[in-house]
XYZ file of C-alpha atoms in Angstrom:
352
model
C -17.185 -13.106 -2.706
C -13.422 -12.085 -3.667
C -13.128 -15.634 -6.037
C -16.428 -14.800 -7.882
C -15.429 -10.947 -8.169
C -11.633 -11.970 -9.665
C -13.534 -14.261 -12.299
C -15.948 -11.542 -13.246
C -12.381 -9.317 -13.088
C -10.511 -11.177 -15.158
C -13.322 -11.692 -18.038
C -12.920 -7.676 -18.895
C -9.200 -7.417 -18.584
C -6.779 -8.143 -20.632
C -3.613 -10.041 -19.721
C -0.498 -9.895 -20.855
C 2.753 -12.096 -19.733
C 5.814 -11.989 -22.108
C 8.980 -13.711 -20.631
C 11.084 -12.863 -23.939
C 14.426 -11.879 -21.980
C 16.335 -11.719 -24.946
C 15.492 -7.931 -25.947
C 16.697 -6.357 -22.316
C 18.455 -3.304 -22.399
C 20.971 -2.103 -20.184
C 18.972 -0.934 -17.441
C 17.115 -4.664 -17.467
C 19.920 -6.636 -17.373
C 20.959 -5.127 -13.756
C 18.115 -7.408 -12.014
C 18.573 -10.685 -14.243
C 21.544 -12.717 -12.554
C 19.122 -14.275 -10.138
C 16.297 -15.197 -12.968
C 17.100 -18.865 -12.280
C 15.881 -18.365 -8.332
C 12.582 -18.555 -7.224
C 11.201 -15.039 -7.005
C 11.059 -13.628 -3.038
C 8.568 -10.976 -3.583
C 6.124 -8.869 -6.027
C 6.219 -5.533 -6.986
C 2.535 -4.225 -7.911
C 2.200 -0.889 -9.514
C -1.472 0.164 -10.384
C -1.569 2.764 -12.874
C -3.935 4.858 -14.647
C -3.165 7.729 -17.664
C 0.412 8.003 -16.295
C 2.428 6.723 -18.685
C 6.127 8.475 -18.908
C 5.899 8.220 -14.759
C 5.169 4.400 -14.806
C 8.224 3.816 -17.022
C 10.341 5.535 -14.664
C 8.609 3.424 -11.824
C 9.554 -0.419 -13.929
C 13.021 1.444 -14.287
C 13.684 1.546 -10.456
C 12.041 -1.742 -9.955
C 14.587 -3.146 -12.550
C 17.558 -1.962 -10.829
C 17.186 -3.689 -7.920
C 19.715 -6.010 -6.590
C 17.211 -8.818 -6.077
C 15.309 -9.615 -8.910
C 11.659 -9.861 -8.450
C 8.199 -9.992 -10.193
C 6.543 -7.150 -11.637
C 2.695 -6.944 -12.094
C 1.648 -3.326 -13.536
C -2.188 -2.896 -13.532
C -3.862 -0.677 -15.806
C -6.809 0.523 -14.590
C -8.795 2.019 -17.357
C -5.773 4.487 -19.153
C -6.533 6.001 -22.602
C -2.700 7.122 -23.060
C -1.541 3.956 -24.460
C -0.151 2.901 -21.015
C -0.922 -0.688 -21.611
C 1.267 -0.692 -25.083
C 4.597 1.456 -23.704
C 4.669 -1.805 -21.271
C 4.213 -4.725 -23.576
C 6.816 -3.177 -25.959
C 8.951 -1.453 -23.721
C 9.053 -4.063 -20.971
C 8.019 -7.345 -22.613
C 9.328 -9.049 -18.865
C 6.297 -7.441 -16.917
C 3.391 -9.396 -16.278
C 0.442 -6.764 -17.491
C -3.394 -6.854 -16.378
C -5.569 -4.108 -18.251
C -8.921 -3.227 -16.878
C -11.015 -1.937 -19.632
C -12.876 0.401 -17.126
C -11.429 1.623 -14.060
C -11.973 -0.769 -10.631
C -10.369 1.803 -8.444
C -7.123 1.222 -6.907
C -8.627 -0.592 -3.656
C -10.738 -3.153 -5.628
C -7.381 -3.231 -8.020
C -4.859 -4.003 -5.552
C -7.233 -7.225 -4.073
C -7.903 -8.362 -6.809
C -4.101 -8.328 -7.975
C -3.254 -10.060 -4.430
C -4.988 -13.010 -5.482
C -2.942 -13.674 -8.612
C 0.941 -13.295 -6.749
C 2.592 -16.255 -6.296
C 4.889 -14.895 -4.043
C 5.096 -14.792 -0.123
C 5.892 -10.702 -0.504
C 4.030 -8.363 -2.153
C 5.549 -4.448 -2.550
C 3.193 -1.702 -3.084
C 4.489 1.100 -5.436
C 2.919 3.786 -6.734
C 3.263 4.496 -10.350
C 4.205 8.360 -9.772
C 6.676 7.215 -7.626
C 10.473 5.260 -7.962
C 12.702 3.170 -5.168
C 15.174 5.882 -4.350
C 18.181 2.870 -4.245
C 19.057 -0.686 -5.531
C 18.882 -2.452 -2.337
C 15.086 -0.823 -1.223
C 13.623 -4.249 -2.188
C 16.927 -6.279 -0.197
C 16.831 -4.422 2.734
C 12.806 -4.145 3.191
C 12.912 -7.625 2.851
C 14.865 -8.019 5.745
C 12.968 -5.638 7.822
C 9.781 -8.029 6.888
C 11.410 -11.313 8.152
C 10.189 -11.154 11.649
C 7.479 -13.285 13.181
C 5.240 -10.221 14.762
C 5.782 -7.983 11.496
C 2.965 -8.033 8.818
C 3.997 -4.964 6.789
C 7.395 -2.488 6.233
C 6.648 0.882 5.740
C 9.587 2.571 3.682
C 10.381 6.130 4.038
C 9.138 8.279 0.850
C 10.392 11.939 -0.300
C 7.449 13.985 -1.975
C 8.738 16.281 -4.319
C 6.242 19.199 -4.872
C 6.354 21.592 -6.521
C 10.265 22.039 -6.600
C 10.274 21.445 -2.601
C 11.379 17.418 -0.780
C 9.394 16.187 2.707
C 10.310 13.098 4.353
C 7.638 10.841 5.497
C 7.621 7.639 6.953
C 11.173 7.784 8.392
C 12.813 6.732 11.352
C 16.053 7.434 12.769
C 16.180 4.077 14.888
C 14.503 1.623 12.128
C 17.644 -0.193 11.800
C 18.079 -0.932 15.597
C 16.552 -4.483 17.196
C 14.011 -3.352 19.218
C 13.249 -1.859 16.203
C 9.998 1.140 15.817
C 6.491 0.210 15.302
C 4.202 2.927 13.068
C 0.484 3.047 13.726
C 0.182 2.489 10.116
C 1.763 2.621 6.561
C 2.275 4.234 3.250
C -0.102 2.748 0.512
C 2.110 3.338 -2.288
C 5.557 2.333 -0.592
C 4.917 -0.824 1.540
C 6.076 -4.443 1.781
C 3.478 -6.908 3.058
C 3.400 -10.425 3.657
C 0.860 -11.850 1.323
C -0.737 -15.074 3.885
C -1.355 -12.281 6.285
C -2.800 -10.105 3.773
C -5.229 -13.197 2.583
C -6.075 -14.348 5.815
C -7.187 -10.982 7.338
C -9.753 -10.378 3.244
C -6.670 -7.970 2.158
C -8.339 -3.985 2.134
C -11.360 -2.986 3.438
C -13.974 0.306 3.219
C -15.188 1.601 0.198
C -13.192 4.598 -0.931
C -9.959 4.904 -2.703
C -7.389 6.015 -0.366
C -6.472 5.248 3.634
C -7.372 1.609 3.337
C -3.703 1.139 4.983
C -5.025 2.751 8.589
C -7.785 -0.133 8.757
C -5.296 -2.991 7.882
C -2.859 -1.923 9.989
C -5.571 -1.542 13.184
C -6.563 -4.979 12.262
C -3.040 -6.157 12.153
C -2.289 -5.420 15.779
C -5.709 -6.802 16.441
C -3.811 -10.469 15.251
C -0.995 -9.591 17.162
C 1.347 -8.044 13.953
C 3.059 -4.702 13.819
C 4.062 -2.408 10.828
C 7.416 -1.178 11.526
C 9.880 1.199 9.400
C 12.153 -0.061 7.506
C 15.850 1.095 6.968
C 15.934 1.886 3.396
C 16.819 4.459 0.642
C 13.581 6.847 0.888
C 11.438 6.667 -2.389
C 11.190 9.231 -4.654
C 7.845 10.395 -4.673
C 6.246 12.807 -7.807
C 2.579 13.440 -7.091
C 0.873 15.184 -9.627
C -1.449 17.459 -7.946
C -4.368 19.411 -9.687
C -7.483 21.571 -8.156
C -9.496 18.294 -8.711
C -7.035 15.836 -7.538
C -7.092 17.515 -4.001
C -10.661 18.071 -3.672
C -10.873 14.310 -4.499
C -8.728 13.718 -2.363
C -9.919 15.704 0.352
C -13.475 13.917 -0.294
C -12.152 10.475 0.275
C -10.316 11.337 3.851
C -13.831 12.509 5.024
C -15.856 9.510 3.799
C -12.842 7.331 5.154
C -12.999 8.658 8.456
C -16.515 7.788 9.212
C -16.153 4.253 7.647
C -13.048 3.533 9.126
C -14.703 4.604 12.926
C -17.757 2.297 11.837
C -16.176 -0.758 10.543
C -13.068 -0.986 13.353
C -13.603 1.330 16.426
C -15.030 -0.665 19.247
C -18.761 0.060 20.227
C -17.671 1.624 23.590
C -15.214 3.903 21.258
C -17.433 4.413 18.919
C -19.012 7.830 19.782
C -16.411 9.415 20.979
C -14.309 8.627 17.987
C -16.453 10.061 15.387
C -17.214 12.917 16.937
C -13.409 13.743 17.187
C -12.727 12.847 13.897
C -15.775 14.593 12.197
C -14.613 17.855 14.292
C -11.122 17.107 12.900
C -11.965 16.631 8.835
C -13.692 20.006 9.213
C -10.973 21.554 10.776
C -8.706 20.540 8.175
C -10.845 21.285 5.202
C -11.244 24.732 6.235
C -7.531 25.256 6.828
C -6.822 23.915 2.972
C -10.032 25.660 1.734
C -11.058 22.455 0.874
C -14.454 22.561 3.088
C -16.846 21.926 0.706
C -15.299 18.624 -0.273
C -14.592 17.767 3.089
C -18.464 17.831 4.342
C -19.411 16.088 1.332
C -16.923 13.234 2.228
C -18.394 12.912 5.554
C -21.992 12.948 4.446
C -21.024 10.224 1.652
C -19.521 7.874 4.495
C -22.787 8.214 6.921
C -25.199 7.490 3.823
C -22.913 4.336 2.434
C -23.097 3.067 6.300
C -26.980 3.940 6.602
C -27.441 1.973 3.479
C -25.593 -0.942 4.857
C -22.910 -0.826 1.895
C -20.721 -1.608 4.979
C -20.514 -3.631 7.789
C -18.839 -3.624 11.387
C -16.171 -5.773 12.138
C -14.900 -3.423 15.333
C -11.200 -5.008 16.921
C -10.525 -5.330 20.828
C -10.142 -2.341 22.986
C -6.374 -3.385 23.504
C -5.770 -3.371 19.513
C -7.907 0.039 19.435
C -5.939 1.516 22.755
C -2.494 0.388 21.038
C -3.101 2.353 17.721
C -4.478 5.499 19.408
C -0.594 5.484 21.803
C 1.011 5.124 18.388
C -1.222 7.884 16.991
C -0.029 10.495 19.706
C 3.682 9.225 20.113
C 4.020 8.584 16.180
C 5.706 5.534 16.892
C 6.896 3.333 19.979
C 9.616 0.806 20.246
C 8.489 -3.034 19.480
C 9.380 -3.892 23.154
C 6.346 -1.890 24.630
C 3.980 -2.781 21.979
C 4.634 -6.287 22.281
C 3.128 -5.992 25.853
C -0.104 -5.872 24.916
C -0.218 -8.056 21.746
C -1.817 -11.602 21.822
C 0.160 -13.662 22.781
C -0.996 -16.476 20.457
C -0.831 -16.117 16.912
C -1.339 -17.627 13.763
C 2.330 -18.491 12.414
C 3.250 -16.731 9.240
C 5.900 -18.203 7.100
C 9.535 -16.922 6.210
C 9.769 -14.750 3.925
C 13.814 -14.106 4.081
C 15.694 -15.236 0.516
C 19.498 -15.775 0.935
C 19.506 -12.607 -1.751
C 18.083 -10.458 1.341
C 20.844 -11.393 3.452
């Protein structure tokens, strides 16, 4: 269970908390005039061998006009990672794992040691583009039907810039819904996240398509939020793609076995089996991509998974915002249930 896994968790890490304010620098003391408030939100960072990029990453977070918690967890680096953060940033809470959990198991466990009602997602190659991302995503988040904010990201590859996860109309009132959300650029509300058992599946990336499937399921929405885009600055190897290519494949089948509705089921992994191979071919990434697939089949043959399939409405819903991209809150709320479970505000006076 998650409490018995963040016990045997926390024996083989080691944590760090140093609230020593007194050594900020310049670029610290930009986020310190509301220190006296009660925190809104969390930003998590999960990091491994990355070090120069994750100080850029506490840099951005530090900037931000509303002051909020840091947790970085190391998971596993061997480039002194853990000790550029306890001296550089004595103000960030630090868990080190001394072998790496993966950033799935990482980001669950971390979940269950906020004490805030928000919790951002950032990834540690990555930096908020502005100093009102946190203030403004906030915002975005304090509506009753929204579990999660997406915010826009710019990769930068390879000396070219692509937008994803933008909309033009995020700032309007019937504002756009997404069929899901960015892993390493979100805002979520934490009850939601704890009431639902946070991530599912068992690989390492795309665990934000079966929260978000389960989310409408409840009745909540991820919708785009009106922000500065983050900066994005993957670091992409040979390896890193085929890995990454072999984790879409095994997440498609687990994703169609733990979520898709029986009556969907055959139909949808078929189509998305066709589609994996497809796109492996076209990035010459084939090999990895059938190896994914076979690698999701034998973890759901062995039972390392289990079926917890959502409504046809909730699966219906996310296959319209699949094909349109994204739809306006007023027809998605149509088919939503129409009870919930209330979710608390998560709205500061510093996001207003």
């Amino acid at each position: 269970t998650a409490p018995c896994y963040l016990i045997s968790y926390l024996r083989d890490t080691d944590v760090s908390t140093n609230t020593n304010r007194n050594q900020r620098d310049e670029t610290r003391l930009r986020a310190t005039h509301h220190k006296t408030a009660p925190r809104p939100a969390t930003v998590l960072i999960t990091t491994k061998d990355r070090r120069d990029l994750l100080r850029n990453a506490i840099r951005s977070v530090l900037m931000q006009s509303v002051a909020v918690d840091i947790l970085v967890v190391d998971d596993g680096s061997s480039d002194g990672t853990s000790d550029m953060v306890r001296q550089e940033f004595p103000e960030v809470t630090l868990v080190r794992n001394l072998q790496a959990n993966g950033i799935i198991k990482a980001r669950n466990v971390a979940a269950e040691m906020v004490s805030t009602p928000v919790l951002f997602t950032l990834d540690d190659d990555a930096e908020f583009g502005g100093e009102t991302t946190v203030q403004r995503a906030l915002a975005a988040l304090d509506h009753p039907r929204v579990g999660v904010v997406t915010l826009p990201l710019i990769d930068h590859v390879d000396g070219t810039s692509r937008l994803r996860g933008d909309s033009k109309r995020a700032n309007q009132d019937d504002f756009p819904v997404s069929r899901a959300f960015l892993g390493g650029a979100n805002a979520l509300k934490l009850d939601l996240f704890r009431m639902l058992g946070g991530y599912g599946g068992q690989g390492r990336q795309g665990e934000e398509s079966g929260y978000a499937l389960r989310l409408l399921d409840h009745g909540y929405v991820v919708r785009f939020a009106d922000t500065e885009p983050v900066d994005h600055y993957p670091v992409r190897s040979t390896r890193n793609l085929r890995e990454i290519a072999f984790f879409h494949a095994q997440n498609t089948v687990l994703y169609a076995w733990e979520y898709v509705p029986a009556s969907r089921l055959p139909l949808q992994l078929a189509a998305s089996t066709i589609n994996t191979l497809k796109l492996g071919l076209t990035r010459k990434m084939l090999g990895a991509a059938i190896h994914g697939l076979l690698s999701g089949a034998a973890l759901v043959v062995r039972g390392k998974t289990h079926r917890s399939p959502v409504g046809v409405p909730a699966y219906r819903l996310s296959r319209s915002l699949t094909a349109e991209g994204e739809l306006p809150f007023s027809r998605v709320q149509q088919t939503l249930p129409q009870s919930i479970r209330p979710a608390t505000s998560h709205v500061s006076s510093a996001s207003k």
